[in-house]
Amino acid sequence: MPVASPDTTQEAAAPTPPHRRLATVAFSLALVAVGLIGGFGAAKLGDDPHTARAELLVGTVTWSNDDTRSIAFEEDGALRGPLDGDTIYSVIAESWQDVLGTLHSDGTYPTCLVGEENEPASAVRHRVELEVLHRDTGGAQPQHIAVHVHCLD
């Protein structure tokens, strides 16, 4: 008895109706559109101008004033031109770390930045690690804000 080949035992598939093909194409296009919009939305969230990210800098404080909570800071490795002025940071840190790594959360000014008694300004150079934010003020220079200070010496 001859064995039937697979080609002879299968029935021909019925053609897909046009309205069903149109629905499948429309659904596929909708998925692509959602994927693109979702991708652009995720990229936009990653570039949110209202999100602040602190930058970690290491360098030397060349001048400090504990009355105004301002410091002049030179970042390690930063190239400066001869006509560049000091980069001034506003210290708004509510907590800071001393040389031993002890965290101080009492709102005091970091001891490595404090001047002599009755002298708010200090020109003593101190090594620090700063967590900073840079705020665009629309001018030529951004505003530099130190949100955490770690005294290194």
JSON list of C-alpha atoms in Angstrom, two decimals:
[
{"chain": "A", "resi": 1, "resn": "MET", "atom": "CA", "xyz": [0.00, 0.00, 0.00]},
{"chain": "A", "resi": 2, "resn": "PRO", "atom": "CA", "xyz": [1.51, 3.34, -0.99]},
{"chain": "A", "resi": 3, "resn": "VAL", "atom": "CA", "xyz": [2.19, 5.85, 1.78]},
{"chain": "A", "resi": 4, "resn": "ALA", "atom": "CA", "xyz": [0.70, 9.25, 1.26]},
{"chain": "A", "resi": 5, "resn": "SER", "atom": "CA", "xyz": [3.21, 12.04, 1.08]},
{"chain": "A", "resi": 6, "resn": "PRO", "atom": "CA", "xyz": [2.72, 15.06, 3.33]},
{"chain": "A", "resi": 7, "resn": "ASP", "atom": "CA", "xyz": [2.05, 17.22, 0.28]},
{"chain": "A", "resi": 8, "resn": "THR", "atom": "CA", "xyz": [-0.97, 15.20, -0.69]},
{"chain": "A", "resi": 9, "resn": "THR", "atom": "CA", "xyz": [-2.55, 14.97, 2.78]},
{"chain": "A", "resi": 10, "resn": "GLN", "atom": "CA", "xyz": [-2.54, 18.66, 3.68]},
{"chain": "A", "resi": 11, "resn": "GLU", "atom": "CA", "xyz": [-5.37, 20.85, 2.69]},
{"chain": "A", "resi": 12, "resn": "ALA", "atom": "CA", "xyz": [-4.65, 24.23, 1.19]},
{"chain": "A", "resi": 13, "resn": "ALA", "atom": "CA", "xyz": [-4.80, 27.06, 3.75]},
{"chain": "A", "resi": 14, "resn": "ALA", "atom": "CA", "xyz": [-7.67, 29.45, 3.29]},
{"chain": "A", "resi": 15, "resn": "PRO", "atom": "CA", "xyz": [-6.55, 32.95, 2.25]},
{"chain": "A", "resi": 16, "resn": "THR", "atom": "CA", "xyz": [-6.65, 35.63, 4.97]},
{"chain": "A", "resi": 17, "resn": "PRO", "atom": "CA", "xyz": [-9.56, 38.00, 4.44]},
{"chain": "A", "resi": 18, "resn": "PRO", "atom": "CA", "xyz": [-8.52, 41.59, 3.51]},
{"chain": "A", "resi": 19, "resn": "HIS", "atom": "CA", "xyz": [-10.11, 43.17, 6.61]},
{"chain": "A", "resi": 20, "resn": "ARG", "atom": "CA", "xyz": [-8.10, 40.80, 8.83]},
{"chain": "A", "resi": 21, "resn": "ARG", "atom": "CA", "xyz": [-4.82, 41.68, 7.06]},
{"chain": "A", "resi": 22, "resn": "LEU", "atom": "CA", "xyz": [-5.61, 45.37, 7.49]},
{"chain": "A", "resi": 23, "resn": "ALA", "atom": "CA", "xyz": [-6.26, 44.86, 11.22]},
{"chain": "A", "resi": 24, "resn": "THR", "atom": "CA", "xyz": [-2.94, 42.99, 11.61]},
{"chain": "A", "resi": 25, "resn": "VAL", "atom": "CA", "xyz": [-0.99, 45.73, 9.80]},
{"chain": "A", "resi": 26, "resn": "ALA", "atom": "CA", "xyz": [-2.72, 48.45, 11.85]},
{"chain": "A", "resi": 27, "resn": "PHE", "atom": "CA", "xyz": [-1.95, 46.61, 15.10]},
{"chain": "A", "resi": 28, "resn": "SER", "atom": "CA", "xyz": [1.72, 46.19, 14.08]},
{"chain": "A", "resi": 29, "resn": "LEU", "atom": "CA", "xyz": [2.00, 49.89, 13.24]},
{"chain": "A", "resi": 30, "resn": "ALA", "atom": "CA", "xyz": [0.40, 50.80, 16.57]},
{"chain": "A", "resi": 31, "resn": "LEU", "atom": "CA", "xyz": [2.99, 48.67, 18.43]},
{"chain": "A", "resi": 32, "resn": "VAL", "atom": "CA", "xyz": [5.83, 50.36, 16.55]},
{"chain": "A", "resi": 33, "resn": "ALA", "atom": "CA", "xyz": [4.37, 53.81, 17.33]},
{"chain": "A", "resi": 34, "resn": "VAL", "atom": "CA", "xyz": [4.00, 52.99, 21.04]},
{"chain": "A", "resi": 35, "resn": "GLY", "atom": "CA", "xyz": [7.59, 51.72, 21.11]},
{"chain": "A", "resi": 36, "resn": "LEU", "atom": "CA", "xyz": [8.90, 54.89, 19.47]},
{"chain": "A", "resi": 37, "resn": "ILE", "atom": "CA", "xyz": [6.88, 57.21, 21.71]},
{"chain": "A", "resi": 38, "resn": "GLY", "atom": "CA", "xyz": [7.90, 55.23, 24.78]},
{"chain": "A", "resi": 39, "resn": "GLY", "atom": "CA", "xyz": [11.54, 55.38, 23.72]},
{"chain": "A", "resi": 40, "resn": "PHE", "atom": "CA", "xyz": [11.39, 59.13, 23.14]},
{"chain": "A", "resi": 41, "resn": "GLY", "atom": "CA", "xyz": [9.57, 59.57, 26.45]},
{"chain": "A", "resi": 42, "resn": "ALA", "atom": "CA", "xyz": [12.24, 57.61, 28.32]},
{"chain": "A", "resi": 43, "resn": "ALA", "atom": "CA", "xyz": [14.96, 59.64, 26.62]},
{"chain": "A", "resi": 44, "resn": "LYS", "atom": "CA", "xyz": [13.17, 62.86, 27.55]},
{"chain": "A", "resi": 45, "resn": "LEU", "atom": "CA", "xyz": [12.88, 61.77, 31.19]},
{"chain": "A", "resi": 46, "resn": "GLY", "atom": "CA", "xyz": [16.61, 61.07, 31.21]},
{"chain": "A", "resi": 47, "resn": "ASP", "atom": "CA", "xyz": [17.19, 64.66, 30.05]},
{"chain": "A", "resi": 48, "resn": "ASP", "atom": "CA", "xyz": [14.79, 66.27, 32.55]},
{"chain": "A", "resi": 49, "resn": "PRO", "atom": "CA", "xyz": [16.05, 69.83, 33.26]},
{"chain": "A", "resi": 50, "resn": "HIS", "atom": "CA", "xyz": [14.39, 69.71, 36.69]},
{"chain": "A", "resi": 51, "resn": "THR", "atom": "CA", "xyz": [16.56, 66.84, 37.88]},
{"chain": "A", "resi": 52, "resn": "ALA", "atom": "CA", "xyz": [19.76, 67.80, 39.69]},
{"chain": "A", "resi": 53, "resn": "ARG", "atom": "CA", "xyz": [22.76, 65.51, 39.69]},
{"chain": "A", "resi": 54, "resn": "ALA", "atom": "CA", "xyz": [25.66, 66.28, 42.00]},
{"chain": "A", "resi": 55, "resn": "GLU", "atom": "CA", "xyz": [29.19, 66.15, 40.62]},
{"chain": "A", "resi": 56, "resn": "LEU", "atom": "CA", "xyz": [32.06, 64.96, 42.82]},
{"chain": "A", "resi": 57, "resn": "LEU", "atom": "CA", "xyz": [35.14, 67.23, 42.67]},
{"chain": "A", "resi": 58, "resn": "VAL", "atom": "CA", "xyz": [38.47, 67.07, 44.49]},
{"chain": "A", "resi": 59, "resn": "GLY", "atom": "CA", "xyz": [40.74, 70.07, 44.84]},
{"chain": "A", "resi": 60, "resn": "THR", "atom": "CA", "xyz": [41.94, 72.91, 47.01]},
{"chain": "A", "resi": 61, "resn": "VAL", "atom": "CA", "xyz": [40.01, 75.67, 48.74]},
{"chain": "A", "resi": 62, "resn": "THR", "atom": "CA", "xyz": [42.20, 78.77, 48.40]},
{"chain": "A", "resi": 63, "resn": "TRP", "atom": "CA", "xyz": [39.90, 81.18, 50.25]},
{"chain": "A", "resi": 64, "resn": "SER", "atom": "CA", "xyz": [36.89, 80.75, 52.51]},
{"chain": "A", "resi": 65, "resn": "ASN", "atom": "CA", "xyz": [34.45, 83.01, 54.35]},
{"chain": "A", "resi": 66, "resn": "ASP", "atom": "CA", "xyz": [32.27, 81.37, 56.97]},
{"chain": "A", "resi": 67, "resn": "ASP", "atom": "CA", "xyz": [30.02, 84.46, 57.30]},
{"chain": "A", "resi": 68, "resn": "THR", "atom": "CA", "xyz": [28.99, 84.35, 53.64]},
{"chain": "A", "resi": 69, "resn": "ARG", "atom": "CA", "xyz": [29.53, 80.58, 53.33]},
{"chain": "A", "resi": 70, "resn": "SER", "atom": "CA", "xyz": [31.53, 81.16, 50.15]},
{"chain": "A", "resi": 71, "resn": "ILE", "atom": "CA", "xyz": [34.75, 79.52, 49.00]},
{"chain": "A", "resi": 72, "resn": "ALA", "atom": "CA", "xyz": [37.22, 79.89, 46.14]},
{"chain": "A", "resi": 73, "resn": "PHE", "atom": "CA", "xyz": [37.93, 76.40, 44.81]},
{"chain": "A", "resi": 74, "resn": "GLU", "atom": "CA", "xyz": [40.56, 75.05, 42.41]},
{"chain": "A", "resi": 75, "resn": "GLU", "atom": "CA", "xyz": [39.67, 71.63, 41.02]},
{"chain": "A", "resi": 76, "resn": "ASP", "atom": "CA", "xyz": [42.54, 69.16, 40.62]},
{"chain": "A", "resi": 77, "resn": "GLY", "atom": "CA", "xyz": [43.66, 68.97, 36.99]},
{"chain": "A", "resi": 78, "resn": "ALA", "atom": "CA", "xyz": [41.49, 71.86, 35.78]},
{"chain": "A", "resi": 79, "resn": "LEU", "atom": "CA", "xyz": [43.32, 74.09, 33.32]},
{"chain": "A", "resi": 80, "resn": "ARG", "atom": "CA", "xyz": [42.93, 77.78, 34.00]},
{"chain": "A", "resi": 81, "resn": "GLY", "atom": "CA", "xyz": [43.90, 80.68, 31.82]},
{"chain": "A", "resi": 82, "resn": "PRO", "atom": "CA", "xyz": [45.98, 83.56, 33.24]},
{"chain": "A", "resi": 83, "resn": "LEU", "atom": "CA", "xyz": [42.97, 85.87, 33.10]},
{"chain": "A", "resi": 84, "resn": "ASP", "atom": "CA", "xyz": [40.51, 83.41, 34.67]},
{"chain": "A", "resi": 85, "resn": "GLY", "atom": "CA", "xyz": [39.23, 84.54, 38.04]},
{"chain": "A", "resi": 86, "resn": "ASP", "atom": "CA", "xyz": [38.53, 82.38, 41.05]},
{"chain": "A", "resi": 87, "resn": "THR", "atom": "CA", "xyz": [35.71, 79.88, 40.86]},
{"chain": "A", "resi": 88, "resn": "ILE", "atom": "CA", "xyz": [33.44, 80.75, 43.77]},
{"chain": "A", "resi": 89, "resn": "TYR", "atom": "CA", "xyz": [31.15, 78.16, 45.35]},
{"chain": "A", "resi": 90, "resn": "SER", "atom": "CA", "xyz": [28.26, 78.79, 47.73]},
{"chain": "A", "resi": 91, "resn": "VAL", "atom": "CA", "xyz": [28.44, 76.23, 50.54]},
{"chain": "A", "resi": 92, "resn": "ILE", "atom": "CA", "xyz": [24.89, 75.20, 51.43]},
{"chain": "A", "resi": 93, "resn": "ALA", "atom": "CA", "xyz": [25.89, 71.87, 52.94]},
{"chain": "A", "resi": 94, "resn": "GLU", "atom": "CA", "xyz": [23.81, 70.93, 55.96]},
{"chain": "A", "resi": 95, "resn": "SER", "atom": "CA", "xyz": [26.16, 68.03, 56.59]},
{"chain": "A", "resi": 96, "resn": "TRP", "atom": "CA", "xyz": [29.88, 67.67, 56.08]},
{"chain": "A", "resi": 97, "resn": "GLN", "atom": "CA", "xyz": [32.68, 65.22, 56.88]},
{"chain": "A", "resi": 98, "resn": "ASP", "atom": "CA", "xyz": [35.84, 65.94, 58.82]},
{"chain": "A", "resi": 99, "resn": "VAL", "atom": "CA", "xyz": [39.28, 64.50, 58.03]},
{"chain": "A", "resi": 100, "resn": "LEU", "atom": "CA", "xyz": [38.50, 61.33, 59.99]},
{"chain": "A", "resi": 101, "resn": "GLY", "atom": "CA", "xyz": [35.30, 60.78, 57.98]},
{"chain": "A", "resi": 102, "resn": "THR", "atom": "CA", "xyz": [32.94, 61.68, 60.83]},
{"chain": "A", "resi": 103, "resn": "LEU", "atom": "CA", "xyz": [29.70, 63.05, 59.44]},
{"chain": "A", "resi": 104, "resn": "HIS", "atom": "CA", "xyz": [28.47, 66.31, 61.03]},
{"chain": "A", "resi": 105, "resn": "SER", "atom": "CA", "xyz": [24.78, 67.08, 60.45]},
{"chain": "A", "resi": 106, "resn": "ASP", "atom": "CA", "xyz": [24.39, 70.00, 62.84]},
{"chain": "A", "resi": 107, "resn": "GLY", "atom": "CA", "xyz": [24.41, 72.78, 60.23]},
{"chain": "A", "resi": 108, "resn": "THR", "atom": "CA", "xyz": [27.88, 74.02, 61.29]},
{"chain": "A", "resi": 109, "resn": "TYR", "atom": "CA", "xyz": [30.42, 75.26, 58.78]},
{"chain": "A", "resi": 110, "resn": "PRO", "atom": "CA", "xyz": [33.16, 72.72, 57.96]},
{"chain": "A", "resi": 111, "resn": "THR", "atom": "CA", "xyz": [36.10, 73.20, 60.31]},
{"chain": "A", "resi": 112, "resn": "CYS", "atom": "CA", "xyz": [38.63, 72.99, 57.47]},
{"chain": "A", "resi": 113, "resn": "LEU", "atom": "CA", "xyz": [37.01, 76.11, 55.98]},
{"chain": "A", "resi": 114, "resn": "VAL", "atom": "CA", "xyz": [36.70, 78.21, 59.14]},
{"chain": "A", "resi": 115, "resn": "GLY", "atom": "CA", "xyz": [38.99, 81.23, 59.55]},
{"chain": "A", "resi": 116, "resn": "GLU", "atom": "CA", "xyz": [40.85, 82.30, 62.67]},
{"chain": "A", "resi": 117, "resn": "GLU", "atom": "CA", "xyz": [38.81, 83.40, 65.70]},
{"chain": "A", "resi": 118, "resn": "ASN", "atom": "CA", "xyz": [37.03, 86.71, 64.98]},
{"chain": "A", "resi": 119, "resn": "GLU", "atom": "CA", "xyz": [38.15, 86.45, 61.33]},
{"chain": "A", "resi": 120, "resn": "PRO", "atom": "CA", "xyz": [35.50, 84.95, 59.07]},
{"chain": "A", "resi": 121, "resn": "ALA", "atom": "CA", "xyz": [37.79, 84.84, 56.02]},
{"chain": "A", "resi": 122, "resn": "SER", "atom": "CA", "xyz": [40.63, 82.35, 55.65]},
{"chain": "A", "resi": 123, "resn": "ALA", "atom": "CA", "xyz": [43.29, 82.13, 52.97]},
{"chain": "A", "resi": 124, "resn": "VAL", "atom": "CA", "xyz": [44.71, 78.88, 54.34]},
{"chain": "A", "resi": 125, "resn": "ARG", "atom": "CA", "xyz": [44.71, 76.28, 51.58]},
{"chain": "A", "resi": 126, "resn": "HIS", "atom": "CA", "xyz": [42.81, 73.08, 52.39]},
{"chain": "A", "resi": 127, "resn": "ARG", "atom": "CA", "xyz": [42.23, 69.93, 50.36]},
{"chain": "A", "resi": 128, "resn": "VAL", "atom": "CA", "xyz": [38.56, 69.00, 50.08]},
{"chain": "A", "resi": 129, "resn": "GLU", "atom": "CA", "xyz": [36.16, 66.76, 48.23]},
{"chain": "A", "resi": 130, "resn": "LEU", "atom": "CA", "xyz": [32.98, 68.58, 47.19]},
{"chain": "A", "resi": 131, "resn": "GLU", "atom": "CA", "xyz": [29.64, 67.37, 45.90]},
{"chain": "A", "resi": 132, "resn": "VAL", "atom": "CA", "xyz": [28.49, 70.26, 43.73]},
{"chain": "A", "resi": 133, "resn": "LEU", "atom": "CA", "xyz": [25.66, 71.44, 41.54]},
{"chain": "A", "resi": 134, "resn": "HIS", "atom": "CA", "xyz": [26.07, 73.94, 38.72]},
{"chain": "A", "resi": 135, "resn": "ARG", "atom": "CA", "xyz": [23.07, 76.22, 38.16]},
{"chain": "A", "resi": 136, "resn": "ASP", "atom": "CA", "xyz": [22.63, 78.00, 34.86]},
{"chain": "A", "resi": 137, "resn": "THR", "atom": "CA", "xyz": [21.71, 81.59, 35.62]},
{"chain": "A", "resi": 138, "resn": "GLY", "atom": "CA", "xyz": [21.54, 82.70, 31.99]},
{"chain": "A", "resi": 139, "resn": "GLY", "atom": "CA", "xyz": [24.79, 84.64, 32.31]},
{"chain": "A", "resi": 140, "resn": "ALA", "atom": "CA", "xyz": [28.31, 83.85, 31.20]},
{"chain": "A", "resi": 141, "resn": "GLN", "atom": "CA", "xyz": [29.12, 81.89, 34.36]},
{"chain": "A", "resi": 142, "resn": "PRO", "atom": "CA", "xyz": [26.96, 79.30, 36.11]},
{"chain": "A", "resi": 143, "resn": "GLN", "atom": "CA", "xyz": [26.37, 79.47, 39.86]},
{"chain": "A", "resi": 144, "resn": "HIS", "atom": "CA", "xyz": [28.38, 76.80, 41.69]},
{"chain": "A", "resi": 145, "resn": "ILE", "atom": "CA", "xyz": [26.82, 75.26, 44.79]},
{"chain": "A", "resi": 146, "resn": "ALA", "atom": "CA", "xyz": [28.55, 72.87, 47.21]},
{"chain": "A", "resi": 147, "resn": "VAL", "atom": "CA", "xyz": [25.97, 70.56, 48.77]},
{"chain": "A", "resi": 148, "resn": "HIS", "atom": "CA", "xyz": [28.46, 68.41, 50.71]},
{"chain": "A", "resi": 149, "resn": "VAL", "atom": "CA", "xyz": [32.02, 69.04, 51.92]},
{"chain": "A", "resi": 150, "resn": "HIS", "atom": "CA", "xyz": [34.53, 66.38, 52.96]},
{"chain": "A", "resi": 151, "resn": "CYS", "atom": "CA", "xyz": [37.68, 67.85, 54.55]},
{"chain": "A", "resi": 152, "resn": "LEU", "atom": "CA", "xyz": [40.74, 65.91, 53.35]},
{"chain": "A", "resi": 153, "resn": "ASP", "atom": "CA", "xyz": [43.37, 67.72, 55.49]}
]
